PDB file of C-alpha atoms and ligand atoms in Angstrom:
ATOM      1  CA  MET A   1     -14.543   5.564 -33.220  1.00 40.00           C
ATOM      2  CA  GLY A   2     -14.132   1.783 -33.523  1.00 42.00           C
ATOM      3  CA  LYS A   3     -15.799  -0.699 -31.250  1.00 43.00           C
ATOM      4  CA  ARG A   4     -12.578  -1.385 -29.401  1.00 45.00           C
ATOM      5  CA  GLU A   5     -12.024   2.294 -28.629  1.00 45.00           C
ATOM      6  CA  PHE A   6     -15.549   2.603 -27.385  1.00 42.00           C
ATOM      7  CA  VAL A   7     -15.108  -0.328 -25.041  1.00 42.00           C
ATOM      8  CA  LEU A   8     -11.871   1.131 -23.675  1.00 44.00           C
ATOM      9  CA  GLY A   9     -13.503   4.521 -23.230  1.00 46.00           C
ATOM     10  CA  ALA A  10     -16.335   2.920 -21.311  1.00 42.00           C
ATOM     11  CA  LEU A  11     -13.819   1.144 -19.096  1.00 44.00           C
ATOM     12  CA  CYS A  12     -12.132   4.424 -18.215  1.00 49.00           C
ATOM     13  CA  LEU A  13     -15.473   5.775 -17.036  1.00 41.00           C
ATOM     14  CA  LEU A  14     -16.219   2.584 -15.158  1.00 39.00           C
ATOM     15  CA  ALA A  15     -12.984   2.945 -13.205  1.00 45.00           C
ATOM     16  CA  VAL A  16     -14.057   6.415 -12.076  1.00 39.00           C
ATOM     17  CA  VAL A  17     -17.388   5.158 -10.817  1.00 38.00           C
ATOM     18  CA  GLN A  18     -15.755   2.377  -8.850  1.00 42.00           C
ATOM     19  CA  LEU A  19     -13.571   4.786  -6.899  1.00 38.00           C
ATOM     20  CA  SER A  20     -16.274   5.834  -4.499  1.00 38.00           C
ATOM     21  CA  GLY A  21     -17.243   2.311  -3.566  1.00 38.00           C
ATOM     22  CA  ASN A  22     -13.729   1.140  -2.814  1.00 40.00           C
ATOM     23  CA  VAL A  23     -12.992   0.116   0.751  1.00 39.00           C
ATOM     24  CA  ARG A  24      -9.518   0.904   1.990  1.00 40.00           C
ATOM     25  CA  GLU A  25      -7.727  -1.984   3.585  1.00 44.00           C
ATOM     26  CA  ARG A  26      -5.763  -1.117   6.661  1.00 43.00           C
ATOM     27  CA  PRO A  27      -2.473  -2.838   7.467  1.00 46.00           C
ATOM     28  CA  GLU A  28      -2.292  -4.976  10.576  1.00 47.00           C
ATOM     29  CA  ALA A  29       0.220  -2.481  11.905  1.00 46.00           C
ATOM     30  CA  ALA A  30      -2.324   0.287  11.569  1.00 45.00           C
ATOM     31  CA  GLN A  31      -5.022  -1.757  13.256  1.00 46.00           C
ATOM     32  CA  ALA A  32      -2.678  -2.462  16.144  1.00 46.00           C
ATOM     33  CA  ASP A  33      -1.774   1.217  16.130  1.00 48.00           C
ATOM     34  CA  ALA A  34      -5.327   2.324  16.572  1.00 49.00           C
ATOM     35  CA  SER A  35      -6.109   0.067  19.506  1.00 48.00           C
ATOM     36  CA  ALA A  36      -2.809  -0.266  21.335  1.00 53.00           C
ATOM     37  CA  ALA A  37      -1.072   3.029  20.467  1.00 55.00           C
ATOM     38  CA  LEU A  38       2.363   2.087  19.180  1.00 53.00           C
ATOM     39  CA  PRO A  39       5.266   4.256  20.329  1.00 55.00           C
ATOM     40  CA  ALA A  40       5.457   7.692  18.749  1.00 58.00           C
ATOM     41  CA  GLU A  41       8.680   6.789  16.937  1.00 71.00           C
ATOM     42  CA  THR A  42       6.960   4.214  14.711  1.00 87.00           C
ATOM     43  CA  LYS A  43       8.328   4.798  11.245  1.00 96.00           C
ATOM     44  CA  TYR A  44       6.698   3.708   8.006  1.00 98.00           C
ATOM     45  CA  ILE A  45       8.319   3.279   4.634  1.00 98.00           C
ATOM     46  CA  ALA A  46       7.205   1.787   1.301  1.00 98.00           C
ATOM     47  CA  LEU A  47       9.117  -0.482  -1.043  1.00 98.00           C
ATOM     48  CA  THR A  48       7.839  -0.443  -4.626  1.00 98.00           C
ATOM     49  CA  PHE A  49       8.790  -2.755  -7.466  1.00 98.00           C
ATOM     50  CA  ASP A  50       8.318  -2.012 -11.158  1.00 98.00           C
ATOM     51  CA  ASP A  51       8.448  -3.895 -14.448  1.00 98.00           C
ATOM     52  CA  GLY A  52       7.628  -7.412 -13.184  1.00 98.00           C
ATOM     53  CA  PRO A  53       6.473  -9.887 -12.302  1.00 98.00           C
ATOM     54  CA  ARG A  54       9.219 -12.282 -13.306  1.00 98.00           C
ATOM     55  CA  LYS A  55       9.571 -15.931 -12.415  1.00 98.00           C
ATOM     56  CA  GLY A  56      12.751 -16.685 -10.488  1.00 97.00           C
ATOM     57  CA  THR A  57      13.099 -13.212  -8.994  1.00 98.00           C
ATOM     58  CA  THR A  58       9.639 -12.063  -7.918  1.00 98.00           C
ATOM     59  CA  ASP A  59       8.881 -15.371  -6.191  1.00 98.00           C
ATOM     60  CA  ARG A  60      12.142 -15.204  -4.274  1.00 98.00           C
ATOM     61  CA  LEU A  61      11.292 -11.650  -3.252  1.00 98.00           C
ATOM     62  CA  LEU A  62       7.820 -12.710  -2.090  1.00 98.00           C
ATOM     63  CA  ASP A  63       9.368 -15.507   0.001  1.00 98.00           C
ATOM     64  CA  GLY A  64      11.756 -13.029   1.631  1.00 98.00           C
ATOM     65  CA  LEU A  65       9.077 -10.424   2.314  1.00 98.00           C
ATOM     66  CA  ARG A  66       6.832 -13.056   3.868  1.00 98.00           C
ATOM     67  CA  GLU A  67       9.628 -14.272   6.165  1.00 98.00           C
ATOM     68  CA  ARG A  68      10.148 -10.697   7.320  1.00 98.00           C
ATOM     69  CA  GLY A  69       6.509  -9.667   7.649  1.00 98.00           C
ATOM     70  CA  ALA A  70       7.061  -6.841   5.166  1.00 98.00           C
ATOM     71  CA  SER A  71       4.500  -5.517   2.686  1.00 98.00           C
ATOM     72  CA  ALA A  72       5.337  -3.959  -0.673  1.00 98.00           C
ATOM     73  CA  THR A  73       3.722  -2.528  -3.789  1.00 98.00           C
ATOM     74  CA  PHE A  74       4.153  -4.081  -7.230  1.00 98.00           C
ATOM     75  CA  PHE A  75       3.532  -2.025 -10.354  1.00 98.00           C
ATOM     76  CA  VAL A  76       3.192  -4.713 -12.979  1.00 98.00           C
ATOM     77  CA  VAL A  77       3.415  -4.586 -16.752  1.00 98.00           C
ATOM     78  CA  GLY A  78       0.116  -5.685 -18.294  1.00 98.00           C
ATOM     79  CA  GLU A  79       1.556  -7.931 -20.964  1.00 98.00           C
ATOM     80  CA  ARG A  80       3.349  -9.936 -18.249  1.00 98.00           C
ATOM     81  CA  ILE A  81       0.162 -10.738 -16.334  1.00 98.00           C
ATOM     82  CA  GLU A  82      -0.985 -13.768 -18.331  1.00 98.00           C
ATOM     83  CA  GLU A  83       2.231 -15.741 -17.859  1.00 98.00           C
ATOM     84  CA  ASN A  84       2.631 -14.773 -14.198  1.00 98.00           C
ATOM     85  CA  LYS A  85      -0.852 -15.263 -12.804  1.00 98.00           C
ATOM     86  CA  GLU A  86       0.337 -17.283  -9.823  1.00 98.00           C
ATOM     87  CA  LEU A  87       2.767 -14.581  -8.747  1.00 98.00           C
ATOM     88  CA  LEU A  88       0.040 -11.956  -8.920  1.00 98.00           C
ATOM     89  CA  LEU A  89      -2.396 -14.078  -6.946  1.00 98.00           C
ATOM     90  CA  ARG A  90       0.316 -14.602  -4.368  1.00 98.00           C
ATOM     91  CA  MET A  91       0.961 -10.853  -4.081  1.00 98.00           C
ATOM     92  CA  GLN A  92      -2.694 -10.268  -3.402  1.00 98.00           C
ATOM     93  CA  ALA A  93      -3.046 -13.184  -0.974  1.00 98.00           C
ATOM     94  CA  GLU A  94       0.010 -12.071   0.982  1.00 98.00           C
ATOM     95  CA  GLY A  95      -1.210  -8.526   1.525  1.00 98.00           C
ATOM     96  CA  HIS A  96       0.833  -6.623  -1.032  1.00 98.00           C
ATOM     97  CA  GLN A  97      -0.589  -3.850  -3.192  1.00 98.00           C
ATOM     98  CA  VAL A  98      -0.764  -4.543  -6.908  1.00 98.00           C
ATOM     99  CA  GLY A  99      -0.630  -1.586  -9.266  1.00 98.00           C
ATOM    100  CA  ASN A 100      -0.615  -0.769 -12.958  1.00 98.00           C
ATOM    101  CA  HIS A 101       2.589   0.013 -14.906  1.00 98.00           C
ATOM    102  CA  THR A 102       0.823   0.192 -18.296  1.00 98.00           C
ATOM    103  CA  TRP A 103       0.316  -2.622 -20.781  1.00 98.00           C
ATOM    104  CA  SER A 104       3.602  -2.376 -22.682  1.00 98.00           C
ATOM    105  CA  HIS A 105       5.726  -0.135 -20.450  1.00 97.00           C
ATOM    106  CA  ALA A 106       4.806   2.823 -22.628  1.00 94.00           C
ATOM    107  CA  ARG A 107       6.021   6.343 -21.957  1.00 95.00           C
ATOM    108  CA  LEU A 108       2.724   8.089 -21.247  1.00 94.00           C
ATOM    109  CA  GLN A 109       4.142  11.604 -21.179  1.00 93.00           C
ATOM    110  CA  GLY A 110       3.681  13.017 -24.645  1.00 94.00           C
ATOM    111  CA  SER A 111       1.451  10.159 -25.797  1.00 94.00           C
ATOM    112  CA  GLU A 112      -1.931  10.543 -27.438  1.00 94.00           C
ATOM    113  CA  GLU A 113      -5.010  10.444 -25.258  1.00 94.00           C
ATOM    114  CA  LYS A 114      -6.140   7.230 -26.943  1.00 96.00           C
ATOM    115  CA  THR A 115      -2.820   5.509 -26.212  1.00 95.00           C
ATOM    116  CA  ILE A 116      -2.782   6.569 -22.571  1.00 95.00           C
ATOM    117  CA  CYS A 117      -6.309   5.320 -22.044  1.00 96.00           C
ATOM    118  CA  GLN A 118      -5.635   2.043 -23.792  1.00 97.00           C
ATOM    119  CA  GLU A 119      -2.338   1.327 -21.992  1.00 97.00           C
ATOM    120  CA  VAL A 120      -3.953   1.946 -18.618  1.00 97.00           C
ATOM    121  CA  SER A 121      -7.378   0.392 -19.237  1.00 97.00           C
ATOM    122  CA  GLN A 122      -6.118  -2.801 -20.787  1.00 98.00           C
ATOM    123  CA  THR A 123      -3.931  -3.464 -17.748  1.00 98.00           C
ATOM    124  CA  GLN A 124      -6.703  -2.517 -15.335  1.00 98.00           C
ATOM    125  CA  GLN A 125      -9.007  -4.923 -17.137  1.00 97.00           C
ATOM    126  CA  ALA A 126      -6.482  -7.791 -16.935  1.00 98.00           C
ATOM    127  CA  LEU A 127      -5.893  -7.138 -13.240  1.00 98.00           C
ATOM    128  CA  GLU A 128      -9.615  -7.061 -12.525  1.00 98.00           C
ATOM    129  CA  ALA A 129     -10.145 -10.296 -14.443  1.00 98.00           C
ATOM    130  CA  LEU A 130      -7.500 -12.027 -12.339  1.00 98.00           C
ATOM    131  CA  LEU A 131      -7.677 -10.332  -8.944  1.00 98.00           C
ATOM    132  CA  GLY A 132     -11.202  -8.967  -8.901  1.00 98.00           C
ATOM    133  CA  PRO A 133     -12.667  -5.489  -9.174  1.00 97.00           C
ATOM    134  CA  GLY A 134     -10.651  -2.842  -7.444  1.00 94.00           C
ATOM    135  CA  GLU A 135      -8.567   0.239  -7.662  1.00 94.00           C
ATOM    136  CA  TYR A 136      -5.191  -0.505  -9.216  1.00 98.00           C
ATOM    137  CA  TRP A 137      -3.028   2.558  -8.746  1.00 98.00           C
ATOM    138  CA  LEU A 138      -0.828   3.670 -11.601  1.00 98.00           C
ATOM    139  CA  ARG A 139       2.884   4.248 -11.801  1.00 98.00           C
ATOM    140  CA  PRO A 140       3.550   5.831 -15.190  1.00 97.00           C
ATOM    141  CA  PRO A 141       6.728   4.384 -16.700  1.00 97.00           C
ATOM    142  CA  TYR A 142       9.583   6.884 -16.197  1.00 95.00           C
ATOM    143  CA  GLY A 143       7.455   8.519 -13.495  1.00 93.00           C
ATOM    144  CA  LYS A 144       6.178  11.472 -15.439  1.00 92.00           C
ATOM    145  CA  MET A 145       2.925  12.744 -16.907  1.00 93.00           C
ATOM    146  CA  ASP A 146       1.830  16.236 -17.869  1.00 93.00           C
ATOM    147  CA  GLU A 147      -1.019  18.037 -16.152  1.00 92.00           C
ATOM    148  CA  GLN A 148      -3.505  17.400 -18.970  1.00 93.00           C
ATOM    149  CA  GLU A 149      -2.532  13.749 -19.270  1.00 94.00           C
ATOM    150  CA  ARG A 150      -3.065  13.166 -15.547  1.00 94.00           C
ATOM    151  CA  LYS A 151      -6.690  14.193 -15.917  1.00 93.00           C
ATOM    152  CA  LEU A 152      -7.277  11.073 -18.006  1.00 94.00           C
ATOM    153  CA  VAL A 153      -6.311   8.811 -15.116  1.00 95.00           C
ATOM    154  CA  SER A 154      -9.053   7.702 -12.757  1.00 95.00           C
ATOM    155  CA  VAL A 155      -6.833   6.279 -10.007  1.00 97.00           C
ATOM    156  CA  PRO A 156      -4.095   7.764  -7.770  1.00 97.00           C
ATOM    157  CA  MET A 157      -0.593   7.698  -9.237  1.00 97.00           C
ATOM    158  CA  VAL A 158       2.694   6.938  -7.524  1.00 97.00           C
ATOM    159  CA  GLN A 159       6.184   8.262  -8.129  1.00 97.00           C
ATOM    160  CA  TRP A 160       9.023   7.791  -5.602  1.00 97.00           C
ATOM    161  CA  SER A 161      11.374   9.692  -3.311  1.00 97.00           C
ATOM    162  CA  ILE A 162      14.329   7.265  -3.376  1.00 98.00           C
ATOM    163  CA  ASP A 163      15.710   5.933  -6.656  1.00 98.00           C
ATOM    164  CA  PRO A 164      18.999   4.015  -6.344  1.00 98.00           C
ATOM    165  CA  ARG A 165      18.977   3.276 -10.107  1.00 98.00           C
ATOM    166  CA  ASP A 166      19.135  -0.438  -9.348  1.00 98.00           C
ATOM    167  CA  TRP A 167      18.551  -1.316 -13.015  1.00 98.00           C
ATOM    168  CA  GLU A 168      21.782   0.466 -13.893  1.00 98.00           C
ATOM    169  CA  LEU A 169      23.945  -0.494 -10.889  1.00 98.00           C
ATOM    170  CA  LYS A 170      22.939  -4.173 -10.815  1.00 98.00           C
ATOM    171  CA  ASP A 171      25.066  -4.423  -7.686  1.00 98.00           C
ATOM    172  CA  THR A 172      23.433  -5.529  -4.441  1.00 98.00           C
ATOM    173  CA  GLU A 173      25.691  -3.665  -2.013  1.00 98.00           C
ATOM    174  CA  LYS A 174      25.677  -0.411  -3.967  1.00 98.00           C
ATOM    175  CA  VAL A 175      21.880  -0.467  -4.162  1.00 98.00           C
ATOM    176  CA  VAL A 176      21.594  -1.193  -0.433  1.00 98.00           C
ATOM    177  CA  GLN A 177      23.948   1.657   0.452  1.00 98.00           C
ATOM    178  CA  ALA A 178      22.232   4.107  -1.912  1.00 98.00           C
ATOM    179  CA  VAL A 179      18.857   3.390  -0.319  1.00 98.00           C
ATOM    180  CA  LEU A 180      20.027   3.353   3.302  1.00 98.00           C
ATOM    181  CA  LYS A 181      21.762   6.697   2.811  1.00 98.00           C
ATOM    182  CA  GLU A 182      18.464   8.284   1.755  1.00 98.00           C
ATOM    183  CA  ALA A 183      16.077   6.309   3.972  1.00 98.00           C
ATOM    184  CA  ARG A 184      13.699   8.322   6.122  1.00 97.00           C
ATOM    185  CA  PRO A 185      10.153   7.848   7.382  1.00 97.00           C
ATOM    186  CA  ASN A 186       7.404   8.008   4.716  1.00 97.00           C
ATOM    187  CA  ALA A 187       9.809   7.517   1.815  1.00 98.00           C
ATOM    188  CA  ILE A 188       8.775   5.581  -1.286  1.00 98.00           C
ATOM    189  CA  ILE A 189      11.637   3.457  -2.613  1.00 98.00           C
ATOM    190  CA  LEU A 190      11.847   2.470  -6.289  1.00 98.00           C
ATOM    191  CA  LEU A 191      13.297  -0.936  -7.201  1.00 98.00           C
ATOM    192  CA  HIS A 192      12.735  -3.493  -9.976  1.00 98.00           C
ATOM    193  CA  ASP A 193      11.889  -7.086  -9.085  1.00 98.00           C
ATOM    194  CA  ILE A 194      13.197  -8.409 -12.397  1.00 98.00           C
ATOM    195  CA  TYR A 195      16.859  -8.268 -11.292  1.00 98.00           C
ATOM    196  CA  PRO A 196      18.352 -10.802  -8.837  1.00 98.00           C
ATOM    197  CA  THR A 197      20.623  -8.081  -7.412  1.00 98.00           C
ATOM    198  CA  SER A 198      17.595  -5.890  -6.686  1.00 98.00           C
ATOM    199  CA  VAL A 199      15.807  -8.719  -4.887  1.00 98.00           C
ATOM    200  CA  ASP A 200      18.883  -9.350  -2.721  1.00 98.00           C
ATOM    201  CA  ALA A 201      19.189  -5.624  -2.071  1.00 98.00           C
ATOM    202  CA  ALA A 202      15.513  -5.274  -1.144  1.00 98.00           C
ATOM    203  CA  LEU A 203      15.737  -7.995   1.485  1.00 98.00           C
ATOM    204  CA  LYS A 204      18.902  -6.508   2.960  1.00 98.00           C
ATOM    205  CA  ILE A 205      17.199  -3.108   3.061  1.00 98.00           C
ATOM    206  CA  VAL A 206      14.249  -4.631   4.924  1.00 98.00           C
ATOM    207  CA  ASP A 207      16.585  -6.289   7.445  1.00 98.00           C
ATOM    208  CA  ALA A 208      18.560  -3.089   8.049  1.00 98.00           C
ATOM    209  CA  LEU A 209      15.577  -0.761   8.369  1.00 98.00           C
ATOM    210  CA  GLN A 210      13.453  -3.117  10.466  1.00 97.00           C
ATOM    211  CA  LYS A 211      16.293  -3.035  12.999  1.00 96.00           C
ATOM    212  CA  GLU A 212      15.891   0.744  13.031  1.00 96.00           C
ATOM    213  CA  GLY A 213      12.203   0.412  13.815  1.00 95.00           C
ATOM    214  CA  TYR A 214      10.712   0.804  10.338  1.00 98.00           C
ATOM    215  CA  TRP A 215       7.497  -0.907   9.258  1.00 98.00           C
ATOM    216  CA  PHE A 216       7.221  -1.804   5.581  1.00 98.00           C
ATOM    217  CA  VAL A 217       3.759  -0.962   4.300  1.00 98.00           C
ATOM    218  CA  THR A 218       2.099  -0.618   0.908  1.00 98.00           C
ATOM    219  CA  VAL A 219       1.853   2.819  -0.715  1.00 98.00           C
ATOM    220  CA  LYS A 220      -1.880   2.843  -0.121  1.00 98.00           C
ATOM    221  CA  GLU A 221      -1.275   2.147   3.550  1.00 98.00           C
ATOM    222  CA  LEU A 222       1.531   4.710   3.763  1.00 98.00           C
ATOM    223  CA  LEU A 223      -0.721   7.494   2.535  1.00 97.00           C
ATOM    224  CA  ALA A 224      -3.629   6.408   4.731  1.00 96.00           C
ATOM    225  CA  LEU A 225      -1.368   6.253   7.802  1.00 96.00           C
ATOM    226  CA  ASN A 226      -0.421   9.862   7.099  1.00 95.00           C
ATOM    227  CA  GLY A 227      -4.034  10.933   6.772  1.00 95.00           C
ATOM    228  CA  ILE A 228      -3.750  11.478   3.031  1.00 95.00           C
ATOM    229  CA  GLU A 229      -6.873  10.630   1.078  1.00 95.00           C
ATOM    230  CA  ALA A 230      -5.453   9.560  -2.273  1.00 96.00           C
ATOM    231  CA  GLN A 231      -7.094  11.318  -5.207  1.00 95.00           C
ATOM    232  CA  PRO A 232      -7.422  10.136  -8.810  1.00 96.00           C
ATOM    233  CA  GLY A 233      -4.990  11.710 -11.234  1.00 94.00           C
ATOM    234  CA  VAL A 234      -2.639  12.942  -8.483  1.00 95.00           C
ATOM    235  CA  LEU A 235       0.994  11.815  -8.435  1.00 95.00           C
ATOM    236  CA  TYR A 236       2.278  10.948  -4.939  1.00 96.00           C
ATOM    237  CA  ARG A 237       6.022  10.922  -4.253  1.00 96.00           C
ATOM    238  CA  SER A 238       6.041  10.076  -0.540  1.00 96.00           C
ATOM    239  CA  GLY A 239       3.780   9.820   2.471  1.00 96.00           C
ATOM    240  CA  ASP A 240       4.776  13.318   3.607  1.00 92.00           C
ATOM    241  CA  ALA A 241       2.825  15.657   1.429  1.00 70.00           C
ATOM    242  CA  LYS A 242      -0.193  15.649  -0.808  1.00 56.00           C
ATOM    243  CA  THR A 243       1.853  15.333  -3.970  1.00 53.00           C
TER     244      THR A 243
HETATM  245 NI1   NI B 301       9.255   0.749 -15.450  1.00 80.25          NI
END
């Protein structure tokens, strides 16, 4: 066991210890909910963005989300953090959730234990160095991990319930229609903030669903609003059920 592996192993353990001390942030909507009792038909939904950040698209998305008062979750690729520090700081400052999408967008399913730990820990470490200590939830690239592999992960994991395959369509209207057709309360929508068409689609989706009474919240908020206490190593697909 080399020094580097030991350090990474120690980091994995550290992340577990930090779980218990983490304070959940509640969305403003939830705070208002608690005191003023919003109507029963309040609907929550979560937009998630993978593979970024990317200058020119992510910043435009952040502008649009801010104008609309919508929160989102960004699962970022570790090796993109250094050159996009400002975008990440903005995400945090503007109330979005920042998550881990591995260091090099590695397929974790079928990977060696050492690789999984390294891909996750290295990104966690970079996020902590920039944004401060915290729990950075994981979205495994391609959304899958085997039972044994999940046990290595010390944070909750997020899949999705709506996937319009925006990376393949690269067509704003088709992506919007694919998402709106499937939209329902507590859904988790998968998009990629590295494509201009996906950014345009995301903002149109927010406009359309806000008119229908939806609130856009982070995944962490979505689960908390549904009374789900997110557990490490568990893969969540929506705010409806425990997994
Ligand atoms: Ni990805």
